[in-house]
Amino acid sequence: MRRDGHHGHDGTDARDGEPKVQRAVQSVEVGGRLLLALAAHRGPMSLKDLAAAATLPAARAHPYLVSYGRLGLVAQDPASGLYALGPAALQLGLAALTQLDPLKAAAPVAEALARSSGHAVALAVWGNFGPTVVRMIDAVQPLHVSMRAGTVMSLLGTATGRAFAAVLPFETLRRSLARPLGEEDRPARPLLARGDATLREIVDEYRRHGVARAAGRPMPGVNAFSAVAFDHEHQPAIVVTALGHQDSFPSAWGAPMAEAVRDAAREVSRRLGGAPPA
């Protein structure tokens, strides 16, 4: 008896639970390698180089490029003969970027960091009242901290806040520091000179190390590192923070968790199509 039609709604075979193999169009996958090669190269390419990057013979690559040219996915310069991504490819890319959700992009990266390290990981965005936690992933071993979704973090006293302070415009930070919680429309009071000096120190530290840190403050015995992920417009989108007890979470700038947090933020930036401002 044929088994083709006996598949469950979850894509598995209803009789033996085997995953259903979905049909694919091989020519689409082959041609797609040319588009991916152009995107990775970030500049015009000759037919020879493009075909080589896509691991295709030039004679086989050319018909794909003709079709993609008709669709506007690829454009060929009449003078040089070089190929580049076309206007339709740009429209697809922009459409994908506008649909990106920073929290959705960052969540799996944060979960992976928490699993691999065993430490707590938080994600925060810049809200009306400053750095605001939107996701908290608990540590394997209980860590008694007052962080949960909705918590507004101190701008200068926490690693999360200091990461935002390192990349946001000074005027935005001054307004946040001068405005009491819950008084969003109140005019900002002048920031103390000490606050300005602290902000400059934070910026310098972040530029040197690529992370912000908090060592035993504001929570005694708890250390943290934070790093910023950027969107496709080079704007700070979300901050990744890892935190743990000082006995298992060294606070040295060269500590393994500092590198792990930097790498996690870079990966979130990559998923958002972003990078830090030049």
Short mmCIF file of C-alpha atoms in Angstrom, two decimals:
data_model
loop_
_atom_site.label_atom_id
_atom_site.label_comp_id
_atom_site.label_asym_id
_atom_site.label_seq_id
_atom_site.Cartn_x
_atom_site.Cartn_y
_atom_site.Cartn_z
CA MET A 1 0.00 0.00 0.00
CA ARG A 2 1.31 3.47 -0.82
CA ARG A 3 2.39 5.61 2.09
CA ASP A 4 2.58 8.96 0.27
CA GLY A 5 -0.63 10.34 1.73
CA HIS A 6 -0.24 9.16 5.31
CA HIS A 7 1.48 12.19 6.80
CA GLY A 8 0.54 13.97 9.98
CA HIS A 9 -0.11 17.70 10.22
CA ASP A 10 3.35 18.19 11.77
CA GLY A 11 5.18 16.99 8.65
CA THR A 12 5.88 13.45 9.96
CA ASP A 13 4.71 10.15 8.57
CA ALA A 14 1.52 9.21 10.40
CA ARG A 15 2.48 5.51 10.46
CA ASP A 16 6.05 5.49 11.70
CA GLY A 17 6.81 9.08 12.74
CA GLU A 18 9.51 9.58 10.08
CA PRO A 19 10.07 13.21 9.00
CA LYS A 20 8.42 14.10 5.73
CA VAL A 21 10.93 15.02 3.03
CA GLN A 22 9.68 18.19 1.34
CA ARG A 23 10.05 18.59 -2.39
CA ALA A 24 12.52 21.21 -3.54
CA VAL A 25 13.43 22.80 -6.86
CA GLN A 26 17.12 22.12 -7.34
CA SER A 27 17.59 24.78 -10.00
CA VAL A 28 16.33 27.45 -7.59
CA GLU A 29 18.85 26.33 -4.98
CA VAL A 30 21.66 26.28 -7.54
CA GLY A 31 20.84 29.74 -8.86
CA GLY A 32 20.42 31.04 -5.34
CA ARG A 33 24.10 30.37 -4.74
CA LEU A 34 24.90 33.11 -7.25
CA LEU A 35 22.76 35.64 -5.37
CA LEU A 36 24.30 34.65 -2.05
CA ALA A 37 27.78 34.97 -3.54
CA LEU A 38 27.01 38.49 -4.78
CA ALA A 39 25.63 39.46 -1.38
CA ALA A 40 28.68 38.08 0.44
CA HIS A 41 31.14 39.83 -1.90
CA ARG A 42 29.54 43.27 -1.34
CA GLY A 43 30.69 44.55 -4.71
CA PRO A 44 30.48 43.94 -8.48
CA MET A 45 31.96 40.67 -9.75
CA SER A 46 33.02 39.25 -13.08
CA LEU A 47 31.23 36.20 -14.44
CA LYS A 48 34.32 34.09 -13.83
CA ASP A 49 34.71 35.16 -10.19
CA LEU A 50 31.00 34.97 -9.45
CA ALA A 51 30.69 31.49 -10.91
CA ALA A 52 33.73 30.34 -8.95
CA ALA A 53 32.31 31.77 -5.71
CA ALA A 54 29.10 29.84 -6.34
CA THR A 55 31.08 26.70 -7.31
CA LEU A 56 29.51 26.66 -10.78
CA PRO A 57 31.02 26.56 -14.27
CA ALA A 58 30.70 29.96 -15.94
CA ALA A 59 28.68 28.48 -18.80
CA ARG A 60 26.16 27.11 -16.32
CA ALA A 61 26.00 30.30 -14.26
CA HIS A 62 25.31 32.63 -17.19
CA PRO A 63 21.71 31.54 -17.96
CA TYR A 64 20.78 32.03 -14.32
CA LEU A 65 22.20 35.54 -14.41
CA VAL A 66 20.20 36.35 -17.56
CA SER A 67 16.98 35.28 -15.83
CA TYR A 68 17.84 37.14 -12.64
CA GLY A 69 18.61 40.21 -14.73
CA ARG A 70 15.13 40.10 -16.24
CA LEU A 71 13.67 39.96 -12.74
CA GLY A 72 15.82 42.82 -11.51
CA LEU A 73 17.59 40.64 -8.97
CA VAL A 74 20.92 41.09 -10.77
CA ALA A 75 22.26 44.01 -12.81
CA GLN A 76 25.15 43.94 -15.27
CA ASP A 77 27.21 47.04 -15.93
CA PRO A 78 27.21 47.59 -19.73
CA ALA A 79 30.72 49.06 -19.72
CA SER A 80 32.60 46.67 -17.45
CA GLY A 81 30.37 43.60 -17.76
CA LEU A 82 30.50 43.14 -13.99
CA TYR A 83 27.50 41.80 -12.10
CA ALA A 84 25.94 43.25 -8.96
CA LEU A 85 22.70 42.85 -7.05
CA GLY A 86 19.83 44.64 -8.78
CA PRO A 87 16.99 46.87 -7.55
CA ALA A 88 14.63 43.96 -6.88
CA ALA A 89 17.23 42.37 -4.60
CA LEU A 90 17.48 45.67 -2.73
CA GLN A 91 13.70 45.77 -2.30
CA LEU A 92 13.71 42.22 -0.92
CA GLY A 93 16.48 43.07 1.50
CA LEU A 94 14.78 46.21 2.76
CA ALA A 95 11.48 44.37 3.18
CA ALA A 96 13.21 41.69 5.24
CA LEU A 97 14.95 44.29 7.41
CA THR A 98 11.74 46.19 8.18
CA GLN A 99 10.12 42.96 9.36
CA LEU A 100 12.91 42.14 11.82
CA ASP A 101 12.04 42.17 15.52
CA PRO A 102 15.13 42.75 17.71
CA LEU A 103 13.77 40.62 20.56
CA LYS A 104 12.84 37.79 18.20
CA ALA A 105 16.31 37.92 16.63
CA ALA A 106 18.10 38.10 19.98
CA ALA A 107 16.12 35.51 21.95
CA PRO A 108 17.69 32.35 20.45
CA VAL A 109 21.17 33.86 20.77
CA ALA A 110 20.55 34.71 24.43
CA GLU A 111 19.14 31.24 25.09
CA ALA A 112 22.21 29.63 23.53
CA LEU A 113 24.51 31.83 25.63
CA ALA A 114 22.63 30.87 28.80
CA ARG A 115 22.82 27.17 27.93
CA SER A 116 26.51 27.18 27.07
CA SER A 117 27.60 29.26 30.06
CA GLY A 118 25.11 28.26 32.73
CA HIS A 119 24.77 31.94 33.68
CA ALA A 120 21.73 34.19 33.67
CA VAL A 121 21.21 36.24 30.50
CA ALA A 122 19.02 39.31 30.06
CA LEU A 123 17.90 41.28 27.02
CA ALA A 124 17.06 44.97 27.35
CA VAL A 125 15.84 47.76 25.09
CA TRP A 126 15.79 51.53 25.51
CA GLY A 127 12.33 52.40 26.83
CA ASN A 128 10.57 55.58 27.90
CA PHE A 129 12.34 55.53 31.25
CA GLY A 130 15.69 54.16 30.13
CA PRO A 131 17.19 50.64 29.90
CA THR A 132 14.30 48.20 30.27
CA VAL A 133 14.57 44.41 30.57
CA VAL A 134 12.36 42.59 28.06
CA ARG A 135 13.58 39.02 28.58
CA MET A 136 15.28 37.28 31.49
CA ILE A 137 16.73 33.76 31.24
CA ASP A 138 17.56 32.29 34.63
CA ALA A 139 20.88 30.69 35.50
CA VAL A 140 21.30 26.96 36.03
CA GLN A 141 22.13 27.71 39.66
CA PRO A 142 19.68 30.12 41.33
CA LEU A 143 20.89 33.73 41.28
CA HIS A 144 18.99 36.05 43.57
CA VAL A 145 18.69 39.25 41.55
CA SER A 146 15.80 41.66 41.15
CA MET A 147 15.76 41.54 37.35
CA ARG A 148 12.71 40.51 35.38
CA ALA A 149 10.83 41.63 32.28
CA GLY A 150 9.81 45.24 32.82
CA THR A 151 12.63 46.13 35.22
CA VAL A 152 14.15 49.55 34.48
CA MET A 153 17.90 49.41 35.05
CA SER A 154 20.13 52.12 36.43
CA LEU A 155 21.82 53.95 33.57
CA LEU A 156 25.21 54.44 35.22
CA GLY A 157 25.12 51.79 37.94
CA THR A 158 24.53 48.61 35.92
CA ALA A 159 26.32 46.92 33.03
CA THR A 160 23.11 47.04 30.98
CA GLY A 161 22.71 50.77 31.52
CA ARG A 162 26.38 51.47 30.91
CA ALA A 163 26.24 49.63 27.58
CA PHE A 164 23.44 51.92 26.43
CA ALA A 165 25.30 54.92 27.85
CA ALA A 166 28.32 54.02 25.73
CA VAL A 167 26.47 54.28 22.41
CA LEU A 168 23.48 56.62 22.79
CA PRO A 169 23.72 60.39 22.16
CA PHE A 170 24.74 62.38 25.23
CA GLU A 171 21.56 64.47 25.10
CA THR A 172 19.39 61.35 25.28
CA LEU A 173 21.36 60.18 28.30
CA ARG A 174 21.19 63.57 30.00
CA ARG A 175 17.40 63.60 29.70
CA SER A 176 17.21 60.11 31.18
CA LEU A 177 19.47 60.98 34.11
CA ALA A 178 17.71 64.26 34.86
CA ARG A 179 14.13 62.98 34.66
CA PRO A 180 12.67 61.13 37.66
CA LEU A 181 10.96 57.83 36.93
CA GLY A 182 7.36 58.39 35.85
CA GLU A 183 7.87 62.05 34.85
CA GLU A 184 8.43 61.55 31.14
CA ASP A 185 7.33 65.05 30.10
CA ARG A 186 9.15 66.97 32.80
CA PRO A 187 11.94 69.21 31.45
CA ALA A 188 15.37 67.77 32.10
CA ARG A 189 17.34 69.25 35.00
CA PRO A 190 21.00 70.07 34.33
CA LEU A 191 23.21 67.02 34.69
CA LEU A 192 25.90 67.23 37.35
CA ALA A 193 29.44 67.58 36.07
CA ARG A 194 30.28 64.25 37.72
CA GLY A 195 27.65 62.58 35.50
CA ASP A 196 29.27 63.96 32.36
CA ALA A 197 32.65 62.66 33.49
CA THR A 198 31.17 59.24 34.23
CA LEU A 199 29.59 59.07 30.78
CA ARG A 200 32.90 59.83 29.10
CA GLU A 201 34.60 57.15 31.19
CA ILE A 202 31.92 54.64 30.16
CA VAL A 203 32.31 55.49 26.47
CA ASP A 204 36.09 55.13 26.66
CA GLU A 205 35.83 51.75 28.43
CA TYR A 206 33.34 50.41 25.92
CA ARG A 207 35.45 51.48 22.96
CA ARG A 208 38.48 49.74 24.43
CA HIS A 209 36.82 46.49 25.49
CA GLY A 210 33.62 46.14 23.44
CA VAL A 211 31.60 45.46 26.59
CA ALA A 212 30.37 47.28 29.67
CA ARG A 213 30.76 45.66 33.05
CA ALA A 214 29.51 45.82 36.61
CA ALA A 215 31.65 44.21 39.32
CA GLY A 216 29.77 43.66 42.56
CA ARG A 217 27.40 46.57 41.96
CA PRO A 218 24.59 47.36 42.21
CA MET A 219 24.22 43.78 43.51
CA PRO A 220 27.01 42.71 45.89
CA GLY A 221 28.69 39.49 44.82
CA VAL A 222 27.22 39.62 41.30
CA ASN A 223 29.25 40.51 38.21
CA ALA A 224 27.94 41.28 34.73
CA PHE A 225 29.02 42.05 31.19
CA SER A 226 26.81 43.76 28.59
CA ALA A 227 27.18 44.49 24.87
CA VAL A 228 25.02 46.30 22.34
CA ALA A 229 23.54 44.82 19.17
CA PHE A 230 22.87 47.25 16.32
CA ASP A 231 20.19 47.27 13.62
CA HIS A 232 20.56 47.84 9.88
CA GLU A 233 20.59 51.62 10.40
CA HIS A 234 23.52 51.29 12.85
CA GLN A 235 21.24 52.21 15.75
CA PRO A 236 21.43 50.40 19.12
CA ALA A 237 18.61 47.86 19.03
CA ILE A 238 19.05 45.66 22.10
CA VAL A 239 21.59 44.93 24.83
CA VAL A 240 22.75 41.44 25.75
CA THR A 241 23.75 41.02 29.41
CA ALA A 242 25.20 37.98 31.15
CA LEU A 243 25.50 37.94 34.93
CA GLY A 244 26.63 35.54 37.60
CA HIS A 245 28.04 35.12 41.08
CA GLN A 246 31.57 36.45 41.45
CA ASP A 247 32.88 32.99 42.41
CA SER A 248 32.07 31.59 38.96
CA PHE A 249 31.89 34.80 36.91
CA PRO A 250 35.25 36.66 36.83
CA SER A 251 34.95 40.37 36.11
CA ALA A 252 38.33 40.87 34.38
CA TRP A 253 38.02 42.52 30.97
CA GLY A 254 39.68 39.50 29.39
CA ALA A 255 37.38 36.98 31.08
CA PRO A 256 35.73 34.31 28.89
CA MET A 257 32.25 35.71 29.55
CA ALA A 258 33.28 39.13 28.27
CA GLU A 259 34.20 37.54 24.95
CA ALA A 260 31.06 35.39 24.94
CA VAL A 261 28.83 38.44 25.43
CA ARG A 262 30.67 40.37 22.69
CA ASP A 263 30.21 37.44 20.32
CA ALA A 264 26.52 37.14 21.19
CA ALA A 265 25.90 40.83 20.50
CA ARG A 266 27.74 40.56 17.17
CA GLU A 267 25.57 37.61 16.19
CA VAL A 268 22.38 39.51 17.05
CA SER A 269 23.67 42.46 14.99
CA ARG A 270 24.33 40.08 12.10
CA ARG A 271 20.78 38.74 12.31
CA LEU A 272 19.45 42.30 12.28
CA GLY A 273 21.59 43.21 9.28
CA GLY A 274 23.45 45.71 11.40
CA ALA A 275 26.86 46.77 12.61
CA PRO A 276 28.20 49.43 14.97
CA PRO A 277 28.48 52.94 13.50
CA ALA A 278 31.76 53.59 11.71
#
